[in-house]
Amino acid sequence: SDDLRPVALFRAPDSLRLVTFNVQFARHIDRAIDLLRSNSDLQQADIITLQEMDAPGTSRIATALGMRYVYYPATVHPTTGRDFGNAILSRWPIVSDHKVILPHLARFEKTERIATAATIEVGNVTVRIYSVHLGTFMGIGPRARRDQADAVLADAAAYPLVVIAGDMNSHGIGKSFRAQGYGWPTEHNPATDHFFHFDHIFLKGLGLTGESRTGVVSDNRGASDHRPVWVTVALHGPIPGDRTATSQP
C-alpha cells in the first residue's frame, strides 16, 4: 500500500535475520508465537518463512509479531481438513507476491505442493523470497523432488538477490540449489526434524555476516515436530572469503 512504500527510500540495513519454521499443521500457534517472540535467535527476525500453515494461523502470528505477510494454500490436507500452505512474514514492504505450483502430486493422497513467492523492498534493496515445502519421501521420489526444486529455481532465475527457505524433505536436494550458484549456509546445521536435516535456507547474491551466522533452535517448546532455522545475511556485499556468497549485490 502507498503508506508503506516510503520505507524503500531509505538505505537498507547492513544485515537481515532470516528464519524458517515448519509449524506442523498450524496446530500450536500460541506456542509458535511465544517461541518466535522470546527466543533470542528468532525474536529479531526480519523475514520468516512458515510451512504447514493455514490462513488464520498465519494472520495470528503476523499480528502478534507486528509483521506484514502473504499466505497461499497448496491443498486441503486430509489429516486436518484445513488449508495447508506456506507463508512469508516480513518487517519490510511486500510489493508483489504469487503462488508457484510445483509439479507432481503425492502418490496416495494426490495433494499438491507449492512455493509462496514475494518481492520485498528492504530499504533501497529488493529481495525475492520463497517459502517452500517440497514433497515427502513417501509422497514422491527423489527425481520428482528435484523437479519441484527446479520449478522454484526457474521462477527465481530473473532475480539477482534471492532467499529460498523452507522444509525440503531432503538434505541432498541442496546440491540442486548449489549447482545453480546458490549458497547453502545451513548445510552442516544440526537436525531439524527428529533425526533428519530437512529445513534449509539457500542464498543467491547474499552472503553471511556476524560471528553467529546460522543455527537451529533446539528447544521448540512443543510448537512443532520441526525446529526453527535462522541465518543472518549481509545486504551490502558478501563477506570476503565466505564460500556461501555467490555474487555481489
PDB file of C-alpha atoms in Angstrom:
ATOM      1  CA  SER A   1       0.000   0.000   0.000  1.00  0.00           C
ATOM      2  CA  ASP A   2       1.075   3.638  -0.534  1.00  0.00           C
ATOM      3  CA  ASP A   3       1.701   4.264   3.143  1.00  0.00           C
ATOM      4  CA  LEU A   4       4.321   1.504   3.225  1.00  0.00           C
ATOM      5  CA  ARG A   5       6.305   2.402   0.098  1.00  0.00           C
ATOM      6  CA  PRO A   6       8.298   5.378   1.552  1.00  0.00           C
ATOM      7  CA  VAL A   7      10.286   2.891   3.652  1.00  0.00           C
ATOM      8  CA  ALA A   8      12.046   1.878   0.432  1.00  0.00           C
ATOM      9  CA  LEU A   9      13.554   5.362   0.106  1.00  0.00           C
ATOM     10  CA  PHE A  10      15.904   4.660   2.998  1.00  0.00           C
ATOM     11  CA  ARG A  11      19.140   2.727   2.792  1.00  0.00           C
ATOM     12  CA  ALA A  12      18.767  -0.926   3.687  1.00  0.00           C
ATOM     13  CA  PRO A  13      20.277  -2.210   6.940  1.00  0.00           C
ATOM     14  CA  ASP A  14      23.641  -3.932   6.797  1.00  0.00           C
ATOM     15  CA  SER A  15      22.128  -7.339   7.568  1.00  0.00           C
ATOM     16  CA  LEU A  16      18.909  -9.332   7.731  1.00  0.00           C
ATOM     17  CA  ARG A  17      17.904 -12.114  10.115  1.00  0.00           C
ATOM     18  CA  LEU A  18      16.064 -14.867   8.222  1.00  0.00           C
ATOM     19  CA  VAL A  19      14.036 -17.620   9.909  1.00  0.00           C
ATOM     20  CA  THR A  20      12.260 -20.671   8.510  1.00  0.00           C
ATOM     21  CA  PHE A  21       9.881 -22.842  10.547  1.00  0.00           C
ATOM     22  CA  ASN A  22       7.509 -25.701   9.709  1.00  0.00           C
ATOM     23  CA  VAL A  23       4.700 -25.339  12.265  1.00  0.00           C
ATOM     24  CA  GLN A  24       3.132 -28.834  11.756  1.00  0.00           C
ATOM     25  CA  PHE A  25      -0.434 -28.302  10.542  1.00  0.00           C
ATOM     26  CA  ALA A  26      -0.603 -24.911  12.343  1.00  0.00           C
ATOM     27  CA  ARG A  27      -1.719 -26.816  15.440  1.00  0.00           C
ATOM     28  CA  HIS A  28       0.117 -24.885  18.152  1.00  0.00           C
ATOM     29  CA  ILE A  29       0.001 -21.262  17.067  1.00  0.00           C
ATOM     30  CA  ASP A  30       0.230 -19.842  20.597  1.00  0.00           C
ATOM     31  CA  ARG A  31       3.370 -21.884  21.262  1.00  0.00           C
ATOM     32  CA  ALA A  32       4.866 -20.778  17.949  1.00  0.00           C
ATOM     33  CA  ILE A  33       4.156 -17.128  18.781  1.00  0.00           C
ATOM     34  CA  ASP A  34       5.744 -17.477  22.210  1.00  0.00           C
ATOM     35  CA  LEU A  35       8.828 -19.100  20.677  1.00  0.00           C
ATOM     36  CA  LEU A  36       9.221 -16.515  17.916  1.00  0.00           C
ATOM     37  CA  ARG A  37       8.752 -13.669  20.388  1.00  0.00           C
ATOM     38  CA  SER A  38      11.038 -14.837  23.171  1.00  0.00           C
ATOM     39  CA  ASN A  39      13.926 -16.836  21.694  1.00  0.00           C
ATOM     40  CA  SER A  40      16.964 -14.591  21.239  1.00  0.00           C
ATOM     41  CA  ASP A  41      17.836 -16.112  17.850  1.00  0.00           C
ATOM     42  CA  LEU A  42      14.309 -15.645  16.479  1.00  0.00           C
ATOM     43  CA  GLN A  43      12.850 -12.522  18.066  1.00  0.00           C
ATOM     44  CA  GLN A  44      14.765 -10.099  15.820  1.00  0.00           C
ATOM     45  CA  ALA A  45      13.773 -11.833  12.586  1.00  0.00           C
ATOM     46  CA  ASP A  46      13.265  -9.543   9.598  1.00  0.00           C
ATOM     47  CA  ILE A  47      11.766 -12.242   7.380  1.00  0.00           C
ATOM     48  CA  ILE A  48      10.118 -15.508   8.455  1.00  0.00           C
ATOM     49  CA  THR A  49       9.023 -18.294   6.130  1.00  0.00           C
ATOM     50  CA  LEU A  50       6.440 -20.709   7.539  1.00  0.00           C
ATOM     51  CA  GLN A  51       5.217 -24.066   6.227  1.00  0.00           C
ATOM     52  CA  GLU A  52       2.175 -26.262   7.001  1.00  0.00           C
ATOM     53  CA  MET A  53       0.151 -23.141   7.740  1.00  0.00           C
ATOM     54  CA  ASP A  54      -3.454 -22.064   7.265  1.00  0.00           C
ATOM     55  CA  ALA A  55      -4.720 -18.505   6.794  1.00  0.00           C
ATOM     56  CA  PRO A  56      -5.990 -17.883  10.355  1.00  0.00           C
ATOM     57  CA  GLY A  57      -2.766 -19.183  11.924  1.00  0.00           C
ATOM     58  CA  THR A  58      -0.636 -17.065   9.625  1.00  0.00           C
ATOM     59  CA  SER A  59      -2.663 -13.953  10.426  1.00  0.00           C
ATOM     60  CA  ARG A  60      -2.371 -14.573  14.169  1.00  0.00           C
ATOM     61  CA  ILE A  61       1.409 -14.985  14.072  1.00  0.00           C
ATOM     62  CA  ALA A  62       1.917 -11.947  11.831  1.00  0.00           C
ATOM     63  CA  THR A  63      -0.326  -9.779  14.018  1.00  0.00           C
ATOM     64  CA  ALA A  64       1.420 -10.899  17.200  1.00  0.00           C
ATOM     65  CA  LEU A  65       4.836 -10.088  15.713  1.00  0.00           C
ATOM     66  CA  GLY A  66       3.742  -6.862  14.004  1.00  0.00           C
ATOM     67  CA  MET A  67       4.778  -8.135  10.565  1.00  0.00           C
ATOM     68  CA  ARG A  68       3.331  -7.963   7.064  1.00  0.00           C
ATOM     69  CA  TYR A  69       2.515 -11.301   5.462  1.00  0.00           C
ATOM     70  CA  VAL A  70       1.437 -13.230   2.403  1.00  0.00           C
ATOM     71  CA  TYR A  71      -0.038 -16.730   2.526  1.00  0.00           C
ATOM     72  CA  TYR A  72      -1.058 -19.201  -0.184  1.00  0.00           C
ATOM     73  CA  PRO A  73      -2.685 -22.609   0.381  1.00  0.00           C
ATOM     74  CA  ALA A  74      -1.451 -25.652  -1.522  1.00  0.00           C
ATOM     75  CA  THR A  75      -4.316 -28.011  -0.706  1.00  0.00           C
ATOM     76  CA  VAL A  76      -6.830 -29.019   1.943  1.00  0.00           C
ATOM     77  CA  HIS A  77      -4.895 -31.549   3.972  1.00  0.00           C
ATOM     78  CA  PRO A  78      -6.752 -34.833   4.623  1.00  0.00           C
ATOM     79  CA  THR A  79      -5.343 -35.050   8.164  1.00  0.00           C
ATOM     80  CA  THR A  80      -6.819 -31.743   9.357  1.00  0.00           C
ATOM     81  CA  GLY A  81      -9.498 -30.835   6.827  1.00  0.00           C
ATOM     82  CA  ARG A  82      -7.966 -27.339   6.742  1.00  0.00           C
ATOM     83  CA  ASP A  83      -5.854 -25.360   4.314  1.00  0.00           C
ATOM     84  CA  PHE A  84      -2.230 -26.433   4.151  1.00  0.00           C
ATOM     85  CA  GLY A  85       0.251 -23.991   2.651  1.00  0.00           C
ATOM     86  CA  ASN A  86       3.187 -21.627   3.009  1.00  0.00           C
ATOM     87  CA  ALA A  87       3.576 -18.099   4.337  1.00  0.00           C
ATOM     88  CA  ILE A  88       6.111 -15.275   4.271  1.00  0.00           C
ATOM     89  CA  LEU A  89       6.224 -12.706   7.081  1.00  0.00           C
ATOM     90  CA  SER A  90       8.230  -9.500   6.678  1.00  0.00           C
ATOM     91  CA  ARG A  91       9.085  -6.355   8.626  1.00  0.00           C
ATOM     92  CA  TRP A  92       9.584  -4.670   5.242  1.00  0.00           C
ATOM     93  CA  PRO A  93       7.063  -3.855   2.492  1.00  0.00           C
ATOM     94  CA  ILE A  94       5.873  -6.751   0.348  1.00  0.00           C
ATOM     95  CA  VAL A  95       5.440  -5.221  -3.109  1.00  0.00           C
ATOM     96  CA  SER A  96       4.358  -8.303  -5.062  1.00  0.00           C
ATOM     97  CA  ASP A  97       3.590 -11.975  -4.471  1.00  0.00           C
ATOM     98  CA  HIS A  98       2.336 -15.101  -6.184  1.00  0.00           C
ATOM     99  CA  LYS A  99       1.942 -18.863  -5.881  1.00  0.00           C
ATOM    100  CA  VAL A 100       4.396 -21.192  -7.619  1.00  0.00           C
ATOM    101  CA  ILE A 101       2.644 -24.518  -8.267  1.00  0.00           C
ATOM    102  CA  LEU A 102       5.124 -27.380  -8.034  1.00  0.00           C
ATOM    103  CA  PRO A 103       4.965 -30.440 -10.313  1.00  0.00           C
ATOM    104  CA  HIS A 104       3.980 -33.961  -9.174  1.00  0.00           C
ATOM    105  CA  LEU A 105       1.051 -34.839  -6.929  1.00  0.00           C
ATOM    106  CA  ALA A 106       1.592 -37.072  -3.899  1.00  0.00           C
ATOM    107  CA  ARG A 107       1.300 -40.765  -4.770  1.00  0.00           C
ATOM    108  CA  PHE A 108      -1.524 -41.714  -2.435  1.00  0.00           C
ATOM    109  CA  GLU A 109      -3.261 -38.523  -1.292  1.00  0.00           C
ATOM    110  CA  LYS A 110      -2.913 -36.764  -4.686  1.00  0.00           C
ATOM    111  CA  THR A 111      -2.190 -33.498  -2.866  1.00  0.00           C
ATOM    112  CA  GLU A 112      -0.248 -30.626  -4.398  1.00  0.00           C
ATOM    113  CA  ARG A 113       2.808 -28.720  -3.159  1.00  0.00           C
ATOM    114  CA  ILE A 114       3.622 -25.039  -3.759  1.00  0.00           C
ATOM    115  CA  ALA A 115       6.099 -22.297  -3.046  1.00  0.00           C
ATOM    116  CA  THR A 116       4.888 -18.910  -1.853  1.00  0.00           C
ATOM    117  CA  ALA A 117       6.890 -16.129  -3.523  1.00  0.00           C
ATOM    118  CA  ALA A 118       7.197 -12.469  -2.516  1.00  0.00           C
ATOM    119  CA  THR A 119       9.258  -9.493  -3.615  1.00  0.00           C
ATOM    120  CA  ILE A 120      10.293  -7.418  -0.607  1.00  0.00           C
ATOM    121  CA  GLU A 121      11.768  -3.928  -0.529  1.00  0.00           C
ATOM    122  CA  VAL A 122      14.326  -3.776   2.272  1.00  0.00           C
ATOM    123  CA  GLY A 123      15.054  -0.072   2.245  1.00  0.00           C
ATOM    124  CA  ASN A 124      16.609   0.528  -1.168  1.00  0.00           C
ATOM    125  CA  VAL A 125      17.343  -3.181  -1.796  1.00  0.00           C
ATOM    126  CA  THR A 126      14.880  -5.575  -3.450  1.00  0.00           C
ATOM    127  CA  VAL A 127      14.990  -9.213  -2.320  1.00  0.00           C
ATOM    128  CA  ARG A 128      12.978 -12.122  -3.698  1.00  0.00           C
ATOM    129  CA  ILE A 129      11.805 -14.588  -1.025  1.00  0.00           C
ATOM    130  CA  TYR A 130      10.386 -18.108  -1.398  1.00  0.00           C
ATOM    131  CA  SER A 131       8.710 -20.205   1.291  1.00  0.00           C
ATOM    132  CA  VAL A 132       8.983 -23.785   0.059  1.00  0.00           C
ATOM    133  CA  HIS A 133       7.619 -27.163   1.125  1.00  0.00           C
ATOM    134  CA  LEU A 134       8.733 -29.984  -1.158  1.00  0.00           C
ATOM    135  CA  GLY A 135       7.060 -33.393  -1.268  1.00  0.00           C
ATOM    136  CA  THR A 136       7.808 -36.082   1.319  1.00  0.00           C
ATOM    137  CA  PHE A 137       9.840 -39.199   0.565  1.00  0.00           C
ATOM    138  CA  MET A 138       6.633 -41.264   0.796  1.00  0.00           C
ATOM    139  CA  GLY A 139       4.722 -38.899  -1.463  1.00  0.00           C
ATOM    140  CA  ILE A 140       7.210 -38.522  -4.304  1.00  0.00           C
ATOM    141  CA  GLY A 141      10.600 -39.857  -5.347  1.00  0.00           C
ATOM    142  CA  PRO A 142      13.978 -38.070  -5.449  1.00  0.00           C
ATOM    143  CA  ARG A 143      13.720 -37.185  -9.146  1.00  0.00           C
ATOM    144  CA  ALA A 144      10.270 -35.645  -8.652  1.00  0.00           C
ATOM    145  CA  ARG A 145      11.601 -33.653  -5.688  1.00  0.00           C
ATOM    146  CA  ARG A 146      14.387 -32.324  -7.900  1.00  0.00           C
ATOM    147  CA  ASP A 147      11.731 -31.292 -10.435  1.00  0.00           C
ATOM    148  CA  GLN A 148       9.961 -29.357  -7.683  1.00  0.00           C
ATOM    149  CA  ALA A 149      13.194 -27.611  -6.695  1.00  0.00           C
ATOM    150  CA  ASP A 150      13.843 -26.809 -10.361  1.00  0.00           C
ATOM    151  CA  ALA A 151      10.415 -25.139 -10.621  1.00  0.00           C
ATOM    152  CA  VAL A 152      11.329 -22.772  -7.784  1.00  0.00           C
ATOM    153  CA  LEU A 153      14.767 -22.107  -9.266  1.00  0.00           C
ATOM    154  CA  ALA A 154      13.212 -21.309 -12.647  1.00  0.00           C
ATOM    155  CA  ASP A 155      10.850 -18.784 -11.081  1.00  0.00           C
ATOM    156  CA  ALA A 156      13.756 -17.173  -9.209  1.00  0.00           C
ATOM    157  CA  ALA A 157      16.126 -17.020 -12.175  1.00  0.00           C
ATOM    158  CA  ALA A 158      15.355 -13.398 -13.086  1.00  0.00           C
ATOM    159  CA  TYR A 159      16.086 -12.014  -9.607  1.00  0.00           C
ATOM    160  CA  PRO A 160      19.633 -11.069  -8.507  1.00  0.00           C
ATOM    161  CA  LEU A 161      19.021 -11.346  -4.742  1.00  0.00           C
ATOM    162  CA  VAL A 162      17.095 -14.436  -3.679  1.00  0.00           C
ATOM    163  CA  VAL A 163      16.292 -16.349  -0.486  1.00  0.00           C
ATOM    164  CA  ILE A 164      14.757 -19.829  -0.851  1.00  0.00           C
ATOM    165  CA  ALA A 165      13.809 -21.257   2.531  1.00  0.00           C
ATOM    166  CA  GLY A 166      11.668 -23.996   3.962  1.00  0.00           C
ATOM    167  CA  ASP A 167      11.082 -27.694   4.503  1.00  0.00           C
ATOM    168  CA  MET A 168      12.826 -29.513   1.667  1.00  0.00           C
ATOM    169  CA  ASN A 169      12.043 -33.025   2.991  1.00  0.00           C
ATOM    170  CA  SER A 170      15.597 -33.845   1.969  1.00  0.00           C
ATOM    171  CA  HIS A 171      19.164 -32.870   2.755  1.00  0.00           C
ATOM    172  CA  GLY A 172      20.696 -33.909  -0.559  1.00  0.00           C
ATOM    173  CA  ILE A 173      18.354 -31.633  -2.535  1.00  0.00           C
ATOM    174  CA  GLY A 174      20.711 -28.835  -1.531  1.00  0.00           C
ATOM    175  CA  LYS A 175      23.013 -29.986  -4.311  1.00  0.00           C
ATOM    176  CA  SER A 176      20.404 -28.882  -6.862  1.00  0.00           C
ATOM    177  CA  PHE A 177      20.462 -25.346  -5.461  1.00  0.00           C
ATOM    178  CA  ARG A 178      24.246 -25.286  -5.223  1.00  0.00           C
ATOM    179  CA  ALA A 179      24.501 -26.360  -8.882  1.00  0.00           C
ATOM    180  CA  GLN A 180      22.566 -23.208  -9.789  1.00  0.00           C
ATOM    181  CA  GLY A 181      25.000 -20.971  -7.918  1.00  0.00           C
ATOM    182  CA  TYR A 182      23.209 -20.725  -4.572  1.00  0.00           C
ATOM    183  CA  GLY A 183      24.969 -20.618  -1.251  1.00  0.00           C
ATOM    184  CA  TRP A 184      23.920 -23.299   1.257  1.00  0.00           C
ATOM    185  CA  PRO A 185      24.703 -21.904   4.719  1.00  0.00           C
ATOM    186  CA  THR A 186      22.542 -24.449   6.569  1.00  0.00           C
ATOM    187  CA  GLU A 187      24.258 -27.495   5.058  1.00  0.00           C
ATOM    188  CA  HIS A 188      26.057 -28.501   8.267  1.00  0.00           C
ATOM    189  CA  ASN A 189      23.437 -27.403  10.812  1.00  0.00           C
ATOM    190  CA  PRO A 190      22.080 -29.905  13.364  1.00  0.00           C
ATOM    191  CA  ALA A 191      18.957 -31.974  12.661  1.00  0.00           C
ATOM    192  CA  THR A 192      15.705 -30.046  12.290  1.00  0.00           C
ATOM    193  CA  ASP A 193      13.078 -32.837  12.163  1.00  0.00           C
ATOM    194  CA  HIS A 194      13.734 -35.582  14.717  1.00  0.00           C
ATOM    195  CA  PHE A 195      16.966 -37.096  13.333  1.00  0.00           C
ATOM    196  CA  PHE A 196      16.609 -35.586   9.868  1.00  0.00           C
ATOM    197  CA  HIS A 197      18.098 -32.404   8.439  1.00  0.00           C
ATOM    198  CA  PHE A 198      15.277 -31.215   6.193  1.00  0.00           C
ATOM    199  CA  ASP A 199      14.858 -27.458   6.813  1.00  0.00           C
ATOM    200  CA  HIS A 200      17.213 -25.219   4.847  1.00  0.00           C
ATOM    201  CA  ILE A 201      17.915 -21.725   3.571  1.00  0.00           C
ATOM    202  CA  PHE A 202      19.591 -21.083   0.212  1.00  0.00           C
ATOM    203  CA  LEU A 203      21.009 -17.722  -0.917  1.00  0.00           C
ATOM    204  CA  LYS A 204      21.731 -16.080  -4.261  1.00  0.00           C
ATOM    205  CA  GLY A 205      23.637 -12.783  -4.303  1.00  0.00           C
ATOM    206  CA  LEU A 206      23.756 -12.676  -0.497  1.00  0.00           C
ATOM    207  CA  GLY A 207      26.494 -13.636   1.951  1.00  0.00           C
ATOM    208  CA  LEU A 208      26.599 -14.359   5.663  1.00  0.00           C
ATOM    209  CA  THR A 209      27.537 -11.851   8.322  1.00  0.00           C
ATOM    210  CA  GLY A 210      28.309 -11.755  12.034  1.00  0.00           C
ATOM    211  CA  GLU A 211      30.047 -14.210  14.324  1.00  0.00           C
ATOM    212  CA  SER A 212      26.874 -16.277  14.759  1.00  0.00           C
ATOM    213  CA  ARG A 213      25.789 -16.826  11.178  1.00  0.00           C
ATOM    214  CA  THR A 214      23.323 -19.732  11.224  1.00  0.00           C
ATOM    215  CA  GLY A 215      21.811 -22.183  13.661  1.00  0.00           C
ATOM    216  CA  VAL A 216      18.894 -24.344  14.754  1.00  0.00           C
ATOM    217  CA  VAL A 217      16.784 -23.641  17.854  1.00  0.00           C
ATOM    218  CA  SER A 218      16.961 -26.942  19.712  1.00  0.00           C
ATOM    219  CA  ASP A 219      14.048 -26.308  22.113  1.00  0.00           C
ATOM    220  CA  ASN A 220      10.948 -25.521  20.058  1.00  0.00           C
ATOM    221  CA  ARG A 221       8.727 -25.568  23.197  1.00  0.00           C
ATOM    222  CA  GLY A 222       6.329 -28.092  21.699  1.00  0.00           C
ATOM    223  CA  ALA A 223       5.313 -25.792  18.850  1.00  0.00           C
ATOM    224  CA  SER A 224       6.029 -28.355  16.111  1.00  0.00           C
ATOM    225  CA  ASP A 225       7.800 -31.566  15.141  1.00  0.00           C
ATOM    226  CA  HIS A 226      10.352 -29.325  13.370  1.00  0.00           C
ATOM    227  CA  ARG A 227      12.885 -26.904  14.827  1.00  0.00           C
ATOM    228  CA  PRO A 228      13.280 -23.327  13.566  1.00  0.00           C
ATOM    229  CA  VAL A 229      16.344 -22.453  11.492  1.00  0.00           C
ATOM    230  CA  TRP A 230      17.923 -18.988  11.319  1.00  0.00           C
ATOM    231  CA  VAL A 231      20.534 -17.289   9.153  1.00  0.00           C
ATOM    232  CA  THR A 232      21.970 -13.759   9.232  1.00  0.00           C
ATOM    233  CA  VAL A 233      22.830 -12.346   5.789  1.00  0.00           C
ATOM    234  CA  ALA A 234      24.707  -9.239   4.656  1.00  0.00           C
ATOM    235  CA  LEU A 235      22.866  -6.882   2.319  1.00  0.00           C
ATOM    236  CA  HIS A 236      25.728  -4.654   1.200  1.00  0.00           C
ATOM    237  CA  GLY A 237      28.146  -7.201  -0.214  1.00  0.00           C
ATOM    238  CA  PRO A 238      29.104 -10.749   0.802  1.00  0.00           C
ATOM    239  CA  ILE A 239      31.789 -11.263   3.402  1.00  0.00           C
ATOM    240  CA  PRO A 240      35.208 -11.702   1.691  1.00  0.00           C
ATOM    241  CA  GLY A 241      36.183 -15.358   1.577  1.00  0.00           C
ATOM    242  CA  ASP A 242      32.668 -16.540   2.515  1.00  0.00           C
ATOM    243  CA  ARG A 243      32.000 -19.654   0.433  1.00  0.00           C
ATOM    244  CA  THR A 244      28.242 -19.207   0.727  1.00  0.00           C
ATOM    245  CA  ALA A 245      28.469 -15.893  -1.122  1.00  0.00           C
ATOM    246  CA  THR A 246      27.862 -16.317  -4.831  1.00  0.00           C
ATOM    247  CA  SER A 247      27.873 -12.751  -6.210  1.00  0.00           C
ATOM    248  CA  GLN A 248      27.995  -9.108  -5.230  1.00  0.00           C
ATOM    249  CA  PRO A 249      24.590  -7.445  -4.674  1.00  0.00           C
TER     250      PRO A 249
END
